[in-house]
Amino acid sequence: MYSLTVRDHFMIAHSFRGEAFGPAQRLHGATYVVDATFRRPELDEDGLVVDIGLASAHLSAVLSDFNYRNLDDEPLFTGENTTTEFLARVIFDRLVQGIKDGHLGAVARGVTVVSVTLHESHAAWGSYEGDV
Amino acid sequence: MYSLTVRDHFMIAHSFRGEAFGPAQRLHGATYVVDATFRRPELDEDGLVVDIGLASAHLSAVLSDFNYRNLDDEPLFTGENTTTEFLARVIFDRLVQGIKDGHLGAVARGVTVVSVTLHESHAAWGSYEGDV
Amino acid sequence: MYSLTVRDHFMIAHSFRGEAFGPAQRLHGATYVVDATFRRPELDEDGLVVDIGLASAHLSAVLSDFNYRNLDDEPLFTGENTTTEFLARVIFDRLVQGIKDGHLGAVARGVTVVSVTLHESHAAWGSYEGDV
Amino acid sequence: MYSLTVRDHFMIAHSFRGEAFGPAQRLHGATYVVDATFRRPELDEDGLVVDIGLASAHLSAVLSDFNYRNLDDEPLFTGENTTTEFLARVIFDRLVQGIKDGHLGAVARGVTVVSVTLHESHAAWGSYEGDV
Amino acid sequence: MYSLTVRDHFMIAHSFRGEAFGPAQRLHGATYVVDATFRRPELDEDGLVVDIGLASAHLSAVLSDFNYRNLDDEPLFTGENTTTEFLARVIFDRLVQGIKDGHLGAVARGVTVVSVTLHESHAAWGSYEGDV
Amino acid sequence: MYSLTVRDHFMIAHSFRGEAFGPAQRLHGATYVVDATFRRPELDEDGLVVDIGLASAHLSAVLSDFNYRNLDDEPLFTGENTTTEFLARVIFDRLVQGIKDGHLGAVARGVTVVSVTLHESHAAWGSYEGDV
């Protein structure tokens, strides 16, 4: 299996609901450094998993919907805890949709698996991986 | 599949037996930077893979049994070469036991896979991954 | 010149005032990975720059005053833009005060320079360095 | 499943053919930081996945065939785009052959999976993973 | 002294002249991950060393003159060995000129020192630091 | 000022004497990832700070005297606490001596400052910097 990964980041405010979160129930924030990985069993005729330029541009576009925002105010997330692992899934869903909508070009239609990792610090990260 | 990873470290002395180890047959030591990853197919109702605070605390507790020790003197390891990959399995077993014993809380009972990576330098690391 | 550095992190919400900040004028947040460096011309009799345990504990205590908070609500920062470089200075001041107040132990009284770096992402960081 | 990874790097010139590559159609180059991972279900009697010294030496030998070269001039790559993911496969094939040829010693015959990741920058990497 | 650093990268081909360079006399290439650091004794009224957006954009513009190129063909470098440390100086000069030409905005006129580090691999890097 | 840095590592056992060290008074160990930096005001005629091959080889030679050893048994360190910052100075002294003895070649005679950083974990490091 081949893969290609591109990295970008976004910065948000949010808070969590539930005693398990302790002081993280207060409004705080995070920088998420995001690694988006695309996998497929064979390369395309150009020798590519995805076009790295299109993949980077689409990842940036996906993140720009959340960047510099308070996620507590986003209707999309009403009633949800926007944990690192939850957000990994949200970004996964958007990247898969982007592949299906052609935003990563024809080459990306060969991608069979996408994996998204969000680093919340030097010592903790979460991810979601699934089929396209 | 979702995952969450927490990082910590421990520092030990040890030596290896067997010609394959060359100069590492002498008493020496290592810093192991440990990444403990927990995986599960669905998040719990709080949007979590594990409680990151409990996961970090339990990883630290597991590592404290070995930290600042000479592993050659530990009865647990008599007759064993405490290689990086061997120690990854030891820590894996203890984290899985910790989940079963409830040290990571009720939420962690949904974890199906644990993976442990020990970085022995900037240029080498070993891991063990298995089902809970 | 000798130095010793310890790393920790904190997670905050904030916003900036001024057109230069563009979308960062909105409420957002950041993870700051903090490197606190202590410098001195000679080691103490134990061979230390600082006691690494006390240095780590004091850095953690300093960061806990800001961790999981919205800096826009902190009276201390009224009228200030809590930029990465500004916060580096705030933490510098507190570490220097901690040395003077004895929180890093007698050994730390030999420290002559402190440097604080805050990493806001994998691609940007700010710092402040000054004499004790 | 156990794994062991060793890291090395090589530096090459190359160019790509195809409009998808944009300015990368010009002769340029890359440093590839290479992580070679060996996996197996059980350790050998010494507690090893592979002999780390032999694994490092063989990875270095494999990379030396490409290091400090213009890949456009290598007959092996005529008609190919030497993308990051393509090169990951080339190095994978050579490591697997090395295992079969005994260059990693008898212990490495227990390896069942090899994975190779090439980091082309701090923000992009590609890989190939397959069975031995 | 305050500082702010932004990171970017570029990918080039080149060769070196002189026996000291051994196999690096052949045409090869490198990815350079570039850290551009700006220093000044006091922050501006917005709490900034430089506008991070303008600094990132200008660094990217400077690197784009070299990105995806064979430096052996650049008239600017005729008769020069484009070593890591030499290129750090070239980029330093352009960043300083950019400050003087106003490309980093009025705020950057307070910058007194610029430092540029080029990482050529995970195990080697070079830099140049000087006054503006 | 120009600089060039090369990275390597070594793995040792040791223990510390003094109550300040707490559990680190027990025999334990560390991996030290070592960054050796060479500085000089002008490049040599080849465009170099040092010959990176000679610098890497000499650093490796210096570290091999300590690698895979119990520092408590080294007569050189009798009565000393081999802390991270203390060892940074030991390696600094040997690199400076290596420059003077010609082990880094004629080009290295232009080096005016050497800096050595030892990373003992992902969260702590120490250094020594001085004139040649």
Short mmCIF file of N, CA, C and O in Angstrom, two decimals, chain A residues 17 20-21 81 83-86 89 120 122-130, chain B residues 1-7 35 39 41-43 46-52:
data_model
loop_
_atom_site.label_atom_id
_atom_site.label_comp_id
_atom_site.label_asym_id
_atom_site.label_seq_id
_atom_site.Cartn_x
_atom_site.Cartn_y
_atom_site.Cartn_z
N ARG A 17 -17.98 19.96 27.53
CA ARG A 17 -19.03 19.75 28.53
C ARG A 17 -18.90 18.34 29.08
O ARG A 17 -18.80 17.38 28.31
N ALA A 20 -15.62 14.85 33.07
CA ALA A 20 -14.38 14.20 32.70
C ALA A 20 -13.33 15.20 32.20
O ALA A 20 -12.14 14.93 32.24
N PHE A 21 -13.82 16.35 31.74
CA PHE A 21 -12.90 17.30 31.11
C PHE A 21 -12.22 18.24 32.10
O PHE A 21 -11.30 18.98 31.73
N ASN A 81 -18.87 17.66 21.73
CA ASN A 81 -17.57 18.01 22.26
C ASN A 81 -16.56 17.92 21.11
O ASN A 81 -16.37 16.83 20.55
N THR A 83 -13.58 17.36 20.53
CA THR A 83 -12.30 16.79 20.93
C THR A 83 -11.39 16.59 19.72
O THR A 83 -11.84 16.64 18.57
N THR A 84 -10.14 16.33 20.02
CA THR A 84 -9.15 16.11 18.96
C THR A 84 -9.58 14.98 18.04
O THR A 84 -9.51 15.11 16.80
N GLU A 85 -10.04 13.88 18.60
CA GLU A 85 -10.41 12.72 17.80
C GLU A 85 -11.70 12.98 17.03
O GLU A 85 -11.85 12.53 15.87
N PHE A 86 -12.64 13.75 17.63
CA PHE A 86 -13.87 14.11 16.93
C PHE A 86 -13.53 14.99 15.71
O PHE A 86 -14.07 14.79 14.61
N ARG A 89 -12.22 13.20 12.70
CA ARG A 89 -13.26 12.61 11.88
C ARG A 89 -13.94 13.66 10.98
O ARG A 89 -14.23 13.39 9.80
N GLU A 120 -2.31 17.94 19.12
CA GLU A 120 -2.76 19.06 19.96
C GLU A 120 -1.62 19.64 20.80
O GLU A 120 -1.77 20.71 21.37
N HIS A 122 3.01 18.72 21.81
CA HIS A 122 4.15 17.85 21.54
C HIS A 122 3.97 16.48 22.19
O HIS A 122 4.75 15.57 21.93
N ALA A 123 2.93 16.31 22.98
CA ALA A 123 2.80 15.10 23.79
C ALA A 123 1.44 14.42 23.65
O ALA A 123 1.15 13.49 24.41
N ALA A 124 0.60 14.85 22.71
CA ALA A 124 -0.71 14.21 22.54
C ALA A 124 -1.23 14.45 21.14
O ALA A 124 -1.12 15.57 20.61
N TRP A 125 -1.85 13.42 20.54
CA TRP A 125 -2.48 13.57 19.23
C TRP A 125 -3.58 12.52 19.05
O TRP A 125 -3.59 11.49 19.74
N GLY A 126 -4.50 12.83 18.17
CA GLY A 126 -5.61 11.94 17.89
C GLY A 126 -5.79 11.78 16.40
O GLY A 126 -5.31 12.60 15.62
N SER A 127 -6.49 10.70 15.97
CA SER A 127 -6.63 10.46 14.55
C SER A 127 -7.93 9.73 14.22
O SER A 127 -8.57 9.15 15.10
N TYR A 128 -8.29 9.79 12.95
CA TYR A 128 -9.36 8.96 12.42
C TYR A 128 -8.91 8.44 11.05
O TYR A 128 -8.40 9.21 10.23
N GLU A 129 -9.11 7.16 10.82
CA GLU A 129 -8.78 6.54 9.53
C GLU A 129 -9.96 5.72 9.06
O GLU A 129 -10.59 5.00 9.86
N GLY A 130 -10.29 5.83 7.78
CA GLY A 130 -11.39 5.05 7.24
C GLY A 130 -11.29 4.93 5.73
O GLY A 130 -10.43 5.55 5.09
N MET B 1 -11.47 4.00 12.08
CA MET B 1 -10.92 3.73 13.41
C MET B 1 -10.35 5.02 14.00
O MET B 1 -9.58 5.72 13.36
N TYR B 2 -10.74 5.30 15.24
CA TYR B 2 -10.22 6.46 15.96
C TYR B 2 -9.00 6.07 16.79
O TYR B 2 -8.88 4.91 17.21
N SER B 3 -8.13 7.03 17.07
CA SER B 3 -7.04 6.77 18.01
C SER B 3 -6.72 8.01 18.81
O SER B 3 -7.01 9.14 18.39
N LEU B 4 -6.11 7.79 19.97
CA LEU B 4 -5.54 8.88 20.74
C LEU B 4 -4.20 8.42 21.29
O LEU B 4 -4.07 7.27 21.75
N THR B 5 -3.20 9.30 21.23
CA THR B 5 -1.84 8.97 21.65
C THR B 5 -1.36 9.96 22.70
O THR B 5 -1.58 11.17 22.55
N VAL B 6 -0.70 9.44 23.73
CA VAL B 6 -0.02 10.31 24.71
C VAL B 6 1.45 9.91 24.80
O VAL B 6 1.79 8.74 24.61
N ARG B 7 2.30 10.89 25.05
CA ARG B 7 3.75 10.69 25.07
C ARG B 7 4.33 10.94 26.45
O ARG B 7 3.94 11.90 27.13
N ASP B 35 5.34 6.50 23.12
CA ASP B 35 4.03 6.91 22.60
C ASP B 35 3.05 5.77 22.81
O ASP B 35 3.23 4.68 22.24
N ARG B 39 -6.87 2.69 20.35
CA ARG B 39 -7.74 2.72 19.17
C ARG B 39 -9.10 2.10 19.49
O ARG B 39 -9.19 1.17 20.28
N PRO B 41 -13.30 1.67 17.37
CA PRO B 41 -14.05 1.98 16.15
C PRO B 41 -14.99 3.17 16.28
O PRO B 41 -15.26 3.86 15.30
N GLU B 42 -15.53 3.42 17.50
CA GLU B 42 -16.45 4.54 17.69
C GLU B 42 -16.07 5.30 18.96
O GLU B 42 -15.54 4.70 19.89
N LEU B 43 -16.38 6.58 19.00
CA LEU B 43 -16.13 7.39 20.19
C LEU B 43 -17.20 7.10 21.26
O LEU B 43 -18.29 6.64 20.94
N ASP B 46 -19.03 11.18 25.15
CA ASP B 46 -18.37 12.47 25.36
C ASP B 46 -17.49 12.86 24.17
O ASP B 46 -16.88 13.94 24.18
N GLY B 47 -17.39 11.99 23.17
CA GLY B 47 -16.56 12.30 22.01
C GLY B 47 -15.11 11.90 22.21
O GLY B 47 -14.21 12.47 21.60
N LEU B 48 -14.89 10.90 23.06
CA LEU B 48 -13.52 10.53 23.46
C LEU B 48 -13.15 9.11 23.05
O LEU B 48 -14.00 8.21 23.04
N VAL B 49 -11.86 8.92 22.79
CA VAL B 49 -11.27 7.57 22.71
C VAL B 49 -10.93 7.10 24.12
O VAL B 49 -11.31 6.01 24.54
N VAL B 50 -10.18 7.91 24.83
CA VAL B 50 -9.91 7.72 26.26
C VAL B 50 -9.87 9.10 26.89
O VAL B 50 -9.75 10.12 26.21
N ASP B 51 -9.96 9.14 28.20
CA ASP B 51 -9.76 10.39 28.94
C ASP B 51 -8.26 10.66 28.92
O ASP B 51 -7.47 9.89 29.48
N ILE B 52 -7.86 11.74 28.26
CA ILE B 52 -6.43 12.00 28.05
C ILE B 52 -5.69 12.19 29.37
O ILE B 52 -4.52 11.81 29.50
#
